[in-house]
């Protein structure tokens, strides 16, 4: 297939005849659908939201995601995402001590390969690029306003049951079947119960994040903060006891974004988005470098969000008993923001299930789904743990040690995470993984 003059590589693969339903059009669902399309499957998406909105604020994609995006129409999607993303090649990342404000190290931004770029930008804006690419360029059917509550499966098929009522399109059957359902329905997944057979209880991570995204007008008007916005993009982090404050300016300094991770034991409702109060944020930062409060003060209160970080123990399985419903992305494995890998790992999931389904063929869908889980499980778990280890490393900083060796406080950039090519790896190990599954 050619999109705007670019081929999208594997889309020229022969059709497999495998029908895939994807539930959820977040990055996980869109990525899985695009990859299924590339691998020759017949895929449709069902999504609860009735219309696309640019929701959220900062989101990160590592080069292991960039490698995936780059394959979509030979870099075309990457070219669309680039102007929306932060450019820190000049500025790097200034890490400050929380109270004195001194910069203890400037962490350089690595030069990633052209075909494996990284992106940090507004979640809603980047999401819109990927959504439009799936719907408009690849013509993947995306059915909005369809909230899936119930799933079914037997040995031959699986499917979704659409809710009754106004939201259900009259042109669709109420029960829709496929060879496999990919449930990428986020942290509050309804599919989890179908897969596990019981309600899974999330738990508080013990932390919440105040976060905001806003235009640079008031930052520019203050001579103390203007420099963050009138010289291109910037990234600064203040690290302190049990809290960290990250502040970035994006799109040539025109947009500002900060996140403050702090302890929080409130009851969790798994929404990511509550209104936040500036007075509470200022109170939490009263012992910190006054620059933090100065930045906070430029935030319009209606743009402040209080996001409770939920976590759950690793699920024993992501695959339903008949092997035809798969949990993918946050529905299978929510990440802490300090891993900066949640969305990236959801994308890797989509790549791997699409390859496994193609390699196994229409007659072997359950085995392919189980192979996907076996290929993904340990890597996802190890990557998830980096969210805890980075948070703990920052929140329990020994400043005497940092004085001796400032590099120990840098944001870890592990090669085993970033250099990984999920597609290549799945192609290489698929046969052996299937042999192990069949031998067990
Ligand atoms: C509105 C929103 C804003 C976010 N903002 C940020 C942010 O600012 N920064 C950040 O790092 N992460 C953010 N996230 C989370 C981040 O996008 C994910 O952690 C990551 O991209 C993995 O994506 P996912 O597709 O697995 O899950 P999600 O991105 O949560 O996507 C799940 C999708 O499934 C849909 N869905 C849920 N239940 C049903 C159902 N029953 N039937 C049909 N569809 C259903 C949801 O509407 C959603 O579109 C946000 C997520 C959402 C939904």
PDB file of N, CA and C and ligand atoms in Angstrom, residues 23-29 46-49 55-59 123 146-148 184-187 190 211 272 307 328-331 342-343 346, ligand 1:
ATOM      1  N   UNK A  23     -10.207  -3.351  21.015  1.00  0.00           N
ATOM      2  CA  UNK A  23     -11.049  -2.509  21.875  1.00  0.00           C
ATOM      3  C   UNK A  23     -10.164  -1.424  22.491  1.00  0.00           C
ATOM      4  N   UNK A  24     -10.523  -0.169  22.232  1.00  0.00           N
ATOM      5  CA  UNK A  24      -9.756   0.961  22.774  1.00  0.00           C
ATOM      6  C   UNK A  24      -8.861   1.561  21.709  1.00  0.00           C
ATOM      7  N   UNK A  25      -8.955   2.876  21.558  1.00  0.00           N
ATOM      8  CA  UNK A  25      -8.123   3.583  20.569  1.00  0.00           C
ATOM      9  C   UNK A  25      -7.131   4.507  21.264  1.00  0.00           C
ATOM     10  N   UNK A  26      -6.528   4.042  22.367  1.00  0.00           N
ATOM     11  CA  UNK A  26      -5.374   4.734  22.941  1.00  0.00           C
ATOM     12  C   UNK A  26      -4.153   4.371  22.100  1.00  0.00           C
ATOM     13  N   UNK A  27      -2.977   4.690  22.587  1.00  0.00           N
ATOM     14  CA  UNK A  27      -1.775   4.329  21.823  1.00  0.00           C
ATOM     15  C   UNK A  27      -1.654   2.818  21.684  1.00  0.00           C
ATOM     16  N   UNK A  28      -2.058   2.074  22.740  1.00  0.00           N
ATOM     17  CA  UNK A  28      -1.972   0.616  22.677  1.00  0.00           C
ATOM     18  C   UNK A  28      -2.850   0.062  21.566  1.00  0.00           C
ATOM     19  N   UNK A  29      -4.123   0.472  21.557  1.00  0.00           N
ATOM     20  CA  UNK A  29      -5.076  -0.052  20.569  1.00  0.00           C
ATOM     21  C   UNK A  29      -4.733   0.397  19.156  1.00  0.00           C
ATOM     22  N   UNK A  46     -12.942  -0.639  18.184  1.00  0.00           N
ATOM     23  CA  UNK A  46     -14.137  -0.159  18.884  1.00  0.00           C
ATOM     24  C   UNK A  46     -13.693   0.661  20.081  1.00  0.00           C
ATOM     25  N   UNK A  47     -14.166   1.889  20.183  1.00  0.00           N
ATOM     26  CA  UNK A  47     -13.681   2.821  21.209  1.00  0.00           C
ATOM     27  C   UNK A  47     -14.865   3.498  21.900  1.00  0.00           C
ATOM     28  N   UNK A  48     -14.730   3.656  23.238  1.00  0.00           N
ATOM     29  CA  UNK A  48     -15.830   4.241  24.017  1.00  0.00           C
ATOM     30  C   UNK A  48     -16.014   5.737  23.757  1.00  0.00           C
ATOM     31  N   UNK A  49     -14.915   6.494  23.586  1.00  0.00           N
ATOM     32  CA  UNK A  49     -15.144   7.944  23.474  1.00  0.00           C
ATOM     33  C   UNK A  49     -15.884   8.263  22.171  1.00  0.00           C
ATOM     34  N   UNK A  55      -6.596  15.115  24.733  1.00  0.00           N
ATOM     35  CA  UNK A  55      -6.559  15.012  26.194  1.00  0.00           C
ATOM     36  C   UNK A  55      -5.166  14.654  26.707  1.00  0.00           C
ATOM     37  N   UNK A  56      -4.926  15.050  27.964  1.00  0.00           N
ATOM     38  CA  UNK A  56      -3.680  14.682  28.638  1.00  0.00           C
ATOM     39  C   UNK A  56      -2.660  15.806  28.592  1.00  0.00           C
ATOM     40  N   UNK A  57      -1.455  15.485  28.962  1.00  0.00           N
ATOM     41  CA  UNK A  57      -0.355  16.454  28.849  1.00  0.00           C
ATOM     42  C   UNK A  57       0.887  15.685  28.397  1.00  0.00           C
ATOM     43  N   UNK A  58       1.977  15.739  29.170  1.00  0.00           N
ATOM     44  CA  UNK A  58       3.226  15.198  28.625  1.00  0.00           C
ATOM     45  C   UNK A  58       3.220  13.661  28.577  1.00  0.00           C
ATOM     46  N   UNK A  59       3.737  13.123  27.491  1.00  0.00           N
ATOM     47  CA  UNK A  59       3.916  11.668  27.374  1.00  0.00           C
ATOM     48  C   UNK A  59       5.257  11.417  26.688  1.00  0.00           C
ATOM     49  N   UNK A 123       0.339  14.478  24.961  1.00  0.00           N
ATOM     50  CA  UNK A 123      -0.277  13.177  24.667  1.00  0.00           C
ATOM     51  C   UNK A 123      -1.401  13.317  23.625  1.00  0.00           C
ATOM     52  N   UNK A 146     -18.540   3.379  21.273  1.00  0.00           N
ATOM     53  CA  UNK A 146     -18.924   1.985  21.556  1.00  0.00           C
ATOM     54  C   UNK A 146     -18.191   1.487  22.790  1.00  0.00           C
ATOM     55  N   UNK A 147     -18.907   1.503  23.904  1.00  0.00           N
ATOM     56  CA  UNK A 147     -18.290   1.074  25.157  1.00  0.00           C
ATOM     57  C   UNK A 147     -18.544  -0.422  25.360  1.00  0.00           C
ATOM     58  N   UNK A 148     -17.500  -1.200  25.315  1.00  0.00           N
ATOM     59  CA  UNK A 148     -17.655  -2.660  25.411  1.00  0.00           C
ATOM     60  C   UNK A 148     -17.649  -3.083  26.878  1.00  0.00           C
ATOM     61  N   UNK A 184      -7.412  -3.461  24.543  1.00  0.00           N
ATOM     62  CA  UNK A 184      -6.473  -2.408  24.973  1.00  0.00           C
ATOM     63  C   UNK A 184      -7.327  -1.292  25.560  1.00  0.00           C
ATOM     64  N   UNK A 185      -8.051  -1.644  26.628  1.00  0.00           N
ATOM     65  CA  UNK A 185      -9.048  -0.718  27.182  1.00  0.00           C
ATOM     66  C   UNK A 185      -8.570  -0.041  28.460  1.00  0.00           C
ATOM     67  N   UNK A 186      -7.258   0.066  28.624  1.00  0.00           N
ATOM     68  CA  UNK A 186      -6.704   0.936  29.658  1.00  0.00           C
ATOM     69  C   UNK A 186      -6.750   0.394  31.074  1.00  0.00           C
ATOM     70  N   UNK A 187      -6.343   1.240  32.043  1.00  0.00           N
ATOM     71  CA  UNK A 187      -6.205   0.774  33.435  1.00  0.00           C
ATOM     72  C   UNK A 187      -7.517   0.296  34.038  1.00  0.00           C
ATOM     73  N   UNK A 190     -12.420  -3.438  31.335  1.00  0.00           N
ATOM     74  CA  UNK A 190     -13.539  -4.357  31.606  1.00  0.00           C
ATOM     75  C   UNK A 190     -13.169  -5.766  31.146  1.00  0.00           C
ATOM     76  N   UNK A 211      -0.073  17.825  37.735  1.00  0.00           N
ATOM     77  CA  UNK A 211       0.501  18.054  36.410  1.00  0.00           C
ATOM     78  C   UNK A 211      -0.264  19.150  35.680  1.00  0.00           C
ATOM     79  N   UNK A 272      -7.449   9.183  35.912  1.00  0.00           N
ATOM     80  CA  UNK A 272      -6.145   9.843  35.954  1.00  0.00           C
ATOM     81  C   UNK A 272      -6.324  11.328  36.183  1.00  0.00           C
ATOM     82  N   UNK A 307      -3.451  13.656  39.571  1.00  0.00           N
ATOM     83  CA  UNK A 307      -3.534  12.326  38.968  1.00  0.00           C
ATOM     84  C   UNK A 307      -3.012  11.305  39.966  1.00  0.00           C
ATOM     85  N   UNK A 328      -3.844  -5.966  26.410  1.00  0.00           N
ATOM     86  CA  UNK A 328      -2.659  -5.316  25.823  1.00  0.00           C
ATOM     87  C   UNK A 328      -2.517  -3.900  26.369  1.00  0.00           C
ATOM     88  N   UNK A 329      -1.296  -3.460  26.571  1.00  0.00           N
ATOM     89  CA  UNK A 329      -1.048  -2.096  27.075  1.00  0.00           C
ATOM     90  C   UNK A 329      -1.446  -1.987  28.537  1.00  0.00           C
ATOM     91  N   UNK A 330      -1.977  -0.818  28.924  1.00  0.00           N
ATOM     92  CA  UNK A 330      -2.291  -0.566  30.336  1.00  0.00           C
ATOM     93  C   UNK A 330      -3.289  -1.568  30.914  1.00  0.00           C
ATOM     94  N   UNK A 331      -4.132  -2.154  30.114  1.00  0.00           N
ATOM     95  CA  UNK A 331      -5.089  -3.124  30.678  1.00  0.00           C
ATOM     96  C   UNK A 331      -4.342  -4.336  31.228  1.00  0.00           C
ATOM     97  N   UNK A 342       5.497   3.461  29.569  1.00  0.00           N
ATOM     98  CA  UNK A 342       4.150   2.865  29.521  1.00  0.00           C
ATOM     99  C   UNK A 342       3.596   2.784  28.110  1.00  0.00           C
ATOM    100  N   UNK A 343       3.602   3.918  27.419  1.00  0.00           N
ATOM    101  CA  UNK A 343       3.043   3.938  26.068  1.00  0.00           C
ATOM    102  C   UNK A 343       3.933   3.149  25.107  1.00  0.00           C
ATOM    103  N   UNK A 346       3.252  -0.492  25.426  1.00  0.00           N
ATOM    104  CA  UNK A 346       1.969  -0.807  24.777  1.00  0.00           C
ATOM    105  C   UNK A 346       2.178  -0.955  23.270  1.00  0.00           C
TER     106      UNK A 346
HETATM  107  C1  LIG B   1      -7.647  10.502  28.242  1.00  0.00           C
HETATM  108  C2  LIG B   1      -6.284   9.986  28.589  1.00  0.00           C
HETATM  109  C3  LIG B   1      -5.276  10.877  28.900  1.00  0.00           C
HETATM  110  C4  LIG B   1      -4.004  10.416  29.241  1.00  0.00           C
HETATM  111  N1  LIG B   1      -3.035  11.310  29.516  1.00  0.00           N
HETATM  112  C5  LIG B   1      -1.782  10.903  29.763  1.00  0.00           C
HETATM  113  C6  LIG B   1      -0.727  11.818  29.969  1.00  0.00           C
HETATM  114  O1  LIG B   1      -0.912  13.019  29.967  1.00  0.00           O
HETATM  115  N2  LIG B   1       0.517  11.335  30.169  1.00  0.00           N
HETATM  116  C7  LIG B   1       0.781   9.994  30.197  1.00  0.00           C
HETATM  117  O2  LIG B   1       1.946   9.602  30.365  1.00  0.00           O
HETATM  118  N3  LIG B   1      -0.196   9.102  30.014  1.00  0.00           N
HETATM  119  C8  LIG B   1      -1.467   9.523  29.792  1.00  0.00           C
HETATM  120  N4  LIG B   1      -2.463   8.603  29.583  1.00  0.00           N
HETATM  121  C9  LIG B   1      -2.135   7.181  29.654  1.00  0.00           C
HETATM  122  C10 LIG B   1      -1.330   6.724  28.454  1.00  0.00           C
HETATM  123  O3  LIG B   1      -1.890   7.181  27.252  1.00  0.00           O
HETATM  124  C11 LIG B   1      -1.241   5.206  28.516  1.00  0.00           C
HETATM  125  O4  LIG B   1      -0.632   4.869  29.753  1.00  0.00           O
HETATM  126  C12 LIG B   1      -0.392   4.564  27.424  1.00  0.00           C
HETATM  127  O5  LIG B   1      -0.419   5.287  26.244  1.00  0.00           O
HETATM  128  C13 LIG B   1      -0.876   3.122  27.167  1.00  0.00           C
HETATM  129  O6  LIG B   1      -2.055   3.231  26.420  1.00  0.00           O
HETATM  130  P1  LIG B   1      -3.247   2.191  26.369  1.00  0.00           P
HETATM  131  O7  LIG B   1      -3.766   2.288  24.976  1.00  0.00           O
HETATM  132  O8  LIG B   1      -2.891   0.886  26.906  1.00  0.00           O
HETATM  133  O9  LIG B   1      -4.333   2.802  27.385  1.00  0.00           O
HETATM  134  P2  LIG B   1      -5.151   4.162  27.296  1.00  0.00           P
HETATM  135  O10 LIG B   1      -4.356   5.250  26.715  1.00  0.00           O
HETATM  136  O11 LIG B   1      -5.746   4.374  28.630  1.00  0.00           O
HETATM  137  O12 LIG B   1      -6.332   3.846  26.237  1.00  0.00           O
HETATM  138  C14 LIG B   1      -7.418   3.031  26.546  1.00  0.00           C
HETATM  139  C15 LIG B   1      -8.548   3.377  25.591  1.00  0.00           C
HETATM  140  O13 LIG B   1      -9.594   2.427  25.772  1.00  0.00           O
HETATM  141  C16 LIG B   1     -10.829   3.105  25.787  1.00  0.00           C
HETATM  142  N5  LIG B   1     -11.759   2.290  26.557  1.00  0.00           N
HETATM  143  C17 LIG B   1     -11.737   2.063  27.900  1.00  0.00           C
HETATM  144  N6  LIG B   1     -12.747   1.234  28.266  1.00  0.00           N
HETATM  145  C18 LIG B   1     -13.396   0.933  27.122  1.00  0.00           C
HETATM  146  C19 LIG B   1     -14.539   0.112  26.846  1.00  0.00           C
HETATM  147  N7  LIG B   1     -15.194  -0.531  27.822  1.00  0.00           N
HETATM  148  N8  LIG B   1     -14.952   0.006  25.552  1.00  0.00           N
HETATM  149  C20 LIG B   1     -14.296   0.671  24.568  1.00  0.00           C
HETATM  150  N9  LIG B   1     -13.224   1.464  24.775  1.00  0.00           N
HETATM  151  C21 LIG B   1     -12.780   1.584  26.040  1.00  0.00           C
HETATM  152  C22 LIG B   1     -10.496   4.438  26.436  1.00  0.00           C
HETATM  153  O14 LIG B   1     -11.468   5.418  26.131  1.00  0.00           O
HETATM  154  C23 LIG B   1      -9.134   4.749  25.857  1.00  0.00           C
HETATM  155  O15 LIG B   1      -9.213   5.466  24.653  1.00  0.00           O
HETATM  156  C24 LIG B   1      -3.755   9.032  29.258  1.00  0.00           C
HETATM  157  C25 LIG B   1      -4.767   8.122  28.932  1.00  0.00           C
HETATM  158  C26 LIG B   1      -6.023   8.591  28.587  1.00  0.00           C
HETATM  159  C27 LIG B   1      -7.107   7.604  28.212  1.00  0.00           C
END
